GROMACS .gro file of C-alpha atoms in nm:
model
  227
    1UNK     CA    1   0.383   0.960  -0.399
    2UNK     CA    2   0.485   0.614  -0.463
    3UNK     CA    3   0.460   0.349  -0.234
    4UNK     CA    4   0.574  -0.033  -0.268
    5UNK     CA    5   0.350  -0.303  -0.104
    6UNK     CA    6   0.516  -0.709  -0.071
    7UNK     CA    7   0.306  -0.996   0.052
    8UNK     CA    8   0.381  -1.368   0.103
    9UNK     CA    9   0.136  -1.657   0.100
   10UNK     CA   10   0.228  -2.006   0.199
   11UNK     CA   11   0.134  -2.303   0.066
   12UNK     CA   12   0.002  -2.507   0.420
   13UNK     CA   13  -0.020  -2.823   0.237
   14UNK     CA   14   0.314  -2.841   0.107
   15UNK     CA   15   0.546  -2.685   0.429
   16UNK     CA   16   0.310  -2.623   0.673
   17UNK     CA   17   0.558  -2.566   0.953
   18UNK     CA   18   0.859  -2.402   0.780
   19UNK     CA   19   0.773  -2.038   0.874
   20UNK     CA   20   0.973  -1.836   1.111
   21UNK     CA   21   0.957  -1.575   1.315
   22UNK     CA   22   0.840  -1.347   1.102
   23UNK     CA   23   0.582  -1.526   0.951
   24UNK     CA   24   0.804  -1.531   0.653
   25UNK     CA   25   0.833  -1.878   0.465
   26UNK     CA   26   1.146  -2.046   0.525
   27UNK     CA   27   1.135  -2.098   0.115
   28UNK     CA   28   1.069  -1.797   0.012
   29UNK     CA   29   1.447  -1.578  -0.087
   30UNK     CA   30   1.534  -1.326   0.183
   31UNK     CA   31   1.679  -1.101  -0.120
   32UNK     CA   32   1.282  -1.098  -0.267
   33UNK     CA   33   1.119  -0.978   0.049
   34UNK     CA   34   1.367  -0.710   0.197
   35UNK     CA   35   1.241  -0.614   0.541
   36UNK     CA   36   1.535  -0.357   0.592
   37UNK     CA   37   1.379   0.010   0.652
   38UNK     CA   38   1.644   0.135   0.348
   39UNK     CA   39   1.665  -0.083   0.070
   40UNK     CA   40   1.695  -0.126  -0.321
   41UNK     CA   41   1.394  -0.262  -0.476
   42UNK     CA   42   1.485  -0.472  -0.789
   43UNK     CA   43   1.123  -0.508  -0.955
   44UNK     CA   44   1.131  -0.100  -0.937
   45UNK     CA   45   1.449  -0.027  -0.983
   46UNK     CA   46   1.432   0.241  -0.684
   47UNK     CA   47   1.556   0.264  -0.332
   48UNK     CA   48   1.308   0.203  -0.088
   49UNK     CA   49   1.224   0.379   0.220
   50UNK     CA   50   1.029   0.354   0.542
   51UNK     CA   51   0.646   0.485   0.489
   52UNK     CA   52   0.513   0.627   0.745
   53UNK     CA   53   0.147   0.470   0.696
   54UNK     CA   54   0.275   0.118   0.665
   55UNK     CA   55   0.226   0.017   1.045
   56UNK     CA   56  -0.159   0.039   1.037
   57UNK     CA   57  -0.159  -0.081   0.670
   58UNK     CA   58   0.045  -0.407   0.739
   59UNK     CA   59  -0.226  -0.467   1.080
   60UNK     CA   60  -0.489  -0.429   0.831
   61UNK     CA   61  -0.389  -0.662   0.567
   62UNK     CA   62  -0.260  -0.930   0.828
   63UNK     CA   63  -0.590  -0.894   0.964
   64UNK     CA   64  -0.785  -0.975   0.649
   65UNK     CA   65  -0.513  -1.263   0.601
   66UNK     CA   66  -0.601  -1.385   0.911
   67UNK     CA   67  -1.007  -1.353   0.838
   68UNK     CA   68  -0.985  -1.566   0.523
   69UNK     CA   69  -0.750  -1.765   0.588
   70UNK     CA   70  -0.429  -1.721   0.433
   71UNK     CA   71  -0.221  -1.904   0.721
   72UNK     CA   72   0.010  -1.884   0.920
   73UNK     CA   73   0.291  -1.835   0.623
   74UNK     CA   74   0.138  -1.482   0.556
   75UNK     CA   75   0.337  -1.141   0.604
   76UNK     CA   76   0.287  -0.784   0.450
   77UNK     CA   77   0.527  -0.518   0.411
   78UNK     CA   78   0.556  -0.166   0.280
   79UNK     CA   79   0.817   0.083   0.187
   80UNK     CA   80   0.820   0.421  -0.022
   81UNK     CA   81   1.024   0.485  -0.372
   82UNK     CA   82   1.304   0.710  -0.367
   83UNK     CA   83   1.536   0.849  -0.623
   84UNK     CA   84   1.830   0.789  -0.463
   85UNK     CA   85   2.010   0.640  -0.129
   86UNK     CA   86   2.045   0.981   0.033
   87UNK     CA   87   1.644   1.077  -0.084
   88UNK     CA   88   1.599   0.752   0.091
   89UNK     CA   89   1.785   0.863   0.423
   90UNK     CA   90   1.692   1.228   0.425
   91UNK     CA   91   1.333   1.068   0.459
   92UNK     CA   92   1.390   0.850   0.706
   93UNK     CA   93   1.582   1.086   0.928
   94UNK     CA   94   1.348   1.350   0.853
   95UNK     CA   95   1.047   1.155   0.924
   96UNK     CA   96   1.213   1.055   1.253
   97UNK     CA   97   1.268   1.412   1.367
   98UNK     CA   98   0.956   1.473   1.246
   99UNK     CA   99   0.765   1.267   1.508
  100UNK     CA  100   1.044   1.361   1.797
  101UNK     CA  101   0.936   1.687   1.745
  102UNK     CA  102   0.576   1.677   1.718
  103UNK     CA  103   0.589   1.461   2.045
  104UNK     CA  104   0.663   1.791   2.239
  105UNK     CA  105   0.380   2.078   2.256
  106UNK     CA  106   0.670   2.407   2.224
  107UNK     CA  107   0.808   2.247   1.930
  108UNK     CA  108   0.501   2.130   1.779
  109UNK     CA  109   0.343   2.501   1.819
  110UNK     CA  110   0.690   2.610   1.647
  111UNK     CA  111   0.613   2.372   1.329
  112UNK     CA  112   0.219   2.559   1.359
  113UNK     CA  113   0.359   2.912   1.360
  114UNK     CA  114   0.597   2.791   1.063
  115UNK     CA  115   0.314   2.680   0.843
  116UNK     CA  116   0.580   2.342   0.804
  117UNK     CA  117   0.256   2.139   0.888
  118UNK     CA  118  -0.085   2.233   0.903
  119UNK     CA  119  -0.346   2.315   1.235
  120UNK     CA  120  -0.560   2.044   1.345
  121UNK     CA  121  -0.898   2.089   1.096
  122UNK     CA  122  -0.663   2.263   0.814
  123UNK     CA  123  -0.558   2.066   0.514
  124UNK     CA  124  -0.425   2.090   0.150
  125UNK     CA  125  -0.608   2.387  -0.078
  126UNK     CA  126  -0.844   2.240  -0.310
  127UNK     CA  127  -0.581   2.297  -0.579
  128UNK     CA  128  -0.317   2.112  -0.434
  129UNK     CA  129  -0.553   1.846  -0.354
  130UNK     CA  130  -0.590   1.821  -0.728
  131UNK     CA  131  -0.225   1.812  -0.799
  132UNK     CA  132  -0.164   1.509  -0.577
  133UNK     CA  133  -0.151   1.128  -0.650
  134UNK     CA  134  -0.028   0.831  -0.555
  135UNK     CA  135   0.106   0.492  -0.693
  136UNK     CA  136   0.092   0.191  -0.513
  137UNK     CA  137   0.285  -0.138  -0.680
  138UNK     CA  138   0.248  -0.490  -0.512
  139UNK     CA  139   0.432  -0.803  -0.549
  140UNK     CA  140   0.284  -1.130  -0.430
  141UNK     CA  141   0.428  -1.433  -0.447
  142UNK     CA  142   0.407  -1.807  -0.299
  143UNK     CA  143   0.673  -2.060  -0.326
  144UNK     CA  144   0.629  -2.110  -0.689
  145UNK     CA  145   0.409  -1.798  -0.852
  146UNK     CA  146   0.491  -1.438  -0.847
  147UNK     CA  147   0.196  -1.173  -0.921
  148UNK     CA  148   0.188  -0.801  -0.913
  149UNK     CA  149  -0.031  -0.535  -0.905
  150UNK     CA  150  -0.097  -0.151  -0.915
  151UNK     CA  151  -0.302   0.071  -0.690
  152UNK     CA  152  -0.346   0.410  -0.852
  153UNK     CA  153  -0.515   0.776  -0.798
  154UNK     CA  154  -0.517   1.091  -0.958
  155UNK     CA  155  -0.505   1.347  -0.650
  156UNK     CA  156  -0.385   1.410  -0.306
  157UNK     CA  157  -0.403   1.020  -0.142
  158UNK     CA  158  -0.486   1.185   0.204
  159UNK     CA  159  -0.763   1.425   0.098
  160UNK     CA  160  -0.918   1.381  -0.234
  161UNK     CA  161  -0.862   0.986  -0.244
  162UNK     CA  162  -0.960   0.927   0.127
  163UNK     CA  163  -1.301   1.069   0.057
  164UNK     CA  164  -1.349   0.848  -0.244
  165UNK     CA  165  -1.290   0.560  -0.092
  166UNK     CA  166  -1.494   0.671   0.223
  167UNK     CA  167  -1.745   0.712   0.038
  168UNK     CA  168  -1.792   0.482  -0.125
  169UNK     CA  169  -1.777   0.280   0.150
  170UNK     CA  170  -2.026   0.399   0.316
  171UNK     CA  171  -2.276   0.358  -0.016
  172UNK     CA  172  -2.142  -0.007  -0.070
  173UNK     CA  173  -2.257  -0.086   0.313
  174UNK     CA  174  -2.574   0.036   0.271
  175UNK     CA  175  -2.696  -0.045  -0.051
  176UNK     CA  176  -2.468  -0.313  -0.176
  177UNK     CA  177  -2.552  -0.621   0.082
  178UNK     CA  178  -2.553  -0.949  -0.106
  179UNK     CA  179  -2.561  -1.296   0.019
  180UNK     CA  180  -2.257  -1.312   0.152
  181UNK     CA  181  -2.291  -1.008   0.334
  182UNK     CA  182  -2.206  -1.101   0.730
  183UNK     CA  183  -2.266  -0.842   1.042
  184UNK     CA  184  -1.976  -0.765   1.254
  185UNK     CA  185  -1.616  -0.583   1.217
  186UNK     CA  186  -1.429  -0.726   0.935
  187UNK     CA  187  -1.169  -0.533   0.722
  188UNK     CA  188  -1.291  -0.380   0.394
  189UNK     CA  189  -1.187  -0.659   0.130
  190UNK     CA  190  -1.373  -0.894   0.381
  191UNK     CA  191  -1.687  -0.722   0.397
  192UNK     CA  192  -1.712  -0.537   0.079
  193UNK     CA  193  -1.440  -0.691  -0.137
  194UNK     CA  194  -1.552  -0.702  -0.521
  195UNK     CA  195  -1.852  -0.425  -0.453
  196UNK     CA  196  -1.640  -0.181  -0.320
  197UNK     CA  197  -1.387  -0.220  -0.580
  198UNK     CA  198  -1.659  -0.150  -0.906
  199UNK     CA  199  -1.742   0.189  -0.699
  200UNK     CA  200  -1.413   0.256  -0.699
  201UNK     CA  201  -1.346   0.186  -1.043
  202UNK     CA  202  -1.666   0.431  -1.140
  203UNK     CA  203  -1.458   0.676  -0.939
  204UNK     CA  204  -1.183   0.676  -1.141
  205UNK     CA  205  -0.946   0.478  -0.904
  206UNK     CA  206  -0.772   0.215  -1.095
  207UNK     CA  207  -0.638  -0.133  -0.983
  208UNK     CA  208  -0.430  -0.375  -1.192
  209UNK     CA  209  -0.307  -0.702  -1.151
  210UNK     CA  210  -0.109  -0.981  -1.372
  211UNK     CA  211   0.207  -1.189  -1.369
  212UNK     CA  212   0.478  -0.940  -1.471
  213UNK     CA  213   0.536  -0.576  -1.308
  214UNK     CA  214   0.232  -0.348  -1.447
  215UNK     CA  215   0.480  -0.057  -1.550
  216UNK     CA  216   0.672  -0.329  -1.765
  217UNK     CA  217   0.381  -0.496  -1.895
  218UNK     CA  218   0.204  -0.149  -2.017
  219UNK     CA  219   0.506  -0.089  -2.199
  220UNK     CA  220   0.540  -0.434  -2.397
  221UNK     CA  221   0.197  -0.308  -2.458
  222UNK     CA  222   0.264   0.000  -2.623
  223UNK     CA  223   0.545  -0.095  -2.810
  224UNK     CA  224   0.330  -0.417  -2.958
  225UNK     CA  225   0.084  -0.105  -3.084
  226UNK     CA  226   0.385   0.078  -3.246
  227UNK     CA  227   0.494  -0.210  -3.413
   0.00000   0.00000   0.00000
């Protein structure tokens, strides 16, 4: 599973009340931060499609925004890689008919019975868990830098990952406190930020970040090594 992540920052000092609607900086290209559920990534080279986790993910990282104090020029947005335009709708539409029917006990029993999704308390065998992964690329960028970055794990995000980074968590709250460390409800990169993310890193969960796509930067890399 591969999911693409876009953020914008905006610079206060320098347009502090060019934003719109959206939160979205008034200099910032509409072509570089598509909003559109369907749409053709250029930095992947993939159509994009809408992910079905992005709602809570975007309230989450707005919130953190919010918390240390990106301003008001900061928006989040999400979308999943396809291979193709019609992968791209199939998901959509199948995602949509997906929740229409779930929203309805007799057809949601039918989907049971059908083994199409699993029982409340069932989940993925432990081999399948292993199989799994997921990919997560980010592109930042402010009115004059561009950075990306590259979320990574090796098994099923929803099962095997979730309980790494849960987790750890959990350790990192109780025997991590520093300094900085403030009581209350904050979201995770607030309240455990750099701690959490060498436990992860132990775990095998890998995060990257520079000024060029990751994918195209690991292979400048290995072709400098071949030559």
């Amino acid at each position: 599973m591969r999911v693409k992540a876009k953020s914008v920052v905006e610079s206060l000092f320098k347009q502090p009340r060019k934003t719109v609607s959206t939160g979205q900086s008034s200099n910032v290209s509409g072509s570089r931060f598509n909003r559109s559920m369907i749409h053709y990534d250029r930095t992947l080279q993939r159509w994009q499609t809408f992910w079905l986790m992005s709602d809570i993910n975007i309230m989450t990282v707005c919130w953190a925004g919010r918390v240390l104090g990106y301003g008001p020029g900061f928006t989040y947005g999400e979308s999943m890689s396809t291979r193709s335009i019609v992968h791209a709708v199939a998901i959509a539409v199948g995602l949509l008919c997906g929740v229409i029917l779930l929203a309805f006990s007799f057809t949601r029993n039918i989907l049971y019975a059908a083994r199409v999704i699993p029982r409340p308390g069932e989940g993925p065998s432990e081999k399948s868990t292993k199989k799994g992964f997921f990919s997560l690329h980010l592109e930042a960028f402010t009115e004059s830098d561009v950075f990306y970055g590259k979320v990574s794990g090796d098994s099923d995000p929803g099962y095997g990952e979730t309980i790494k980074y849960l987790g750890e968590s959990a350790l990192c709250l109780a025997f991590d406190k520093d300094d900085s460390f403030r009581p209350g409800i904050y979201p995770p990169s607030v309240i455990m930020g750099k701690a959490l993310l060498r436990r992860l890193r132990d775990k095998g969960c890998q995060f990257d970040i520079g000024n060029q796509p990751v994918s195209a930067r690991k292979a400048l890399q290995i072709e400098k090594k071949e030559n």
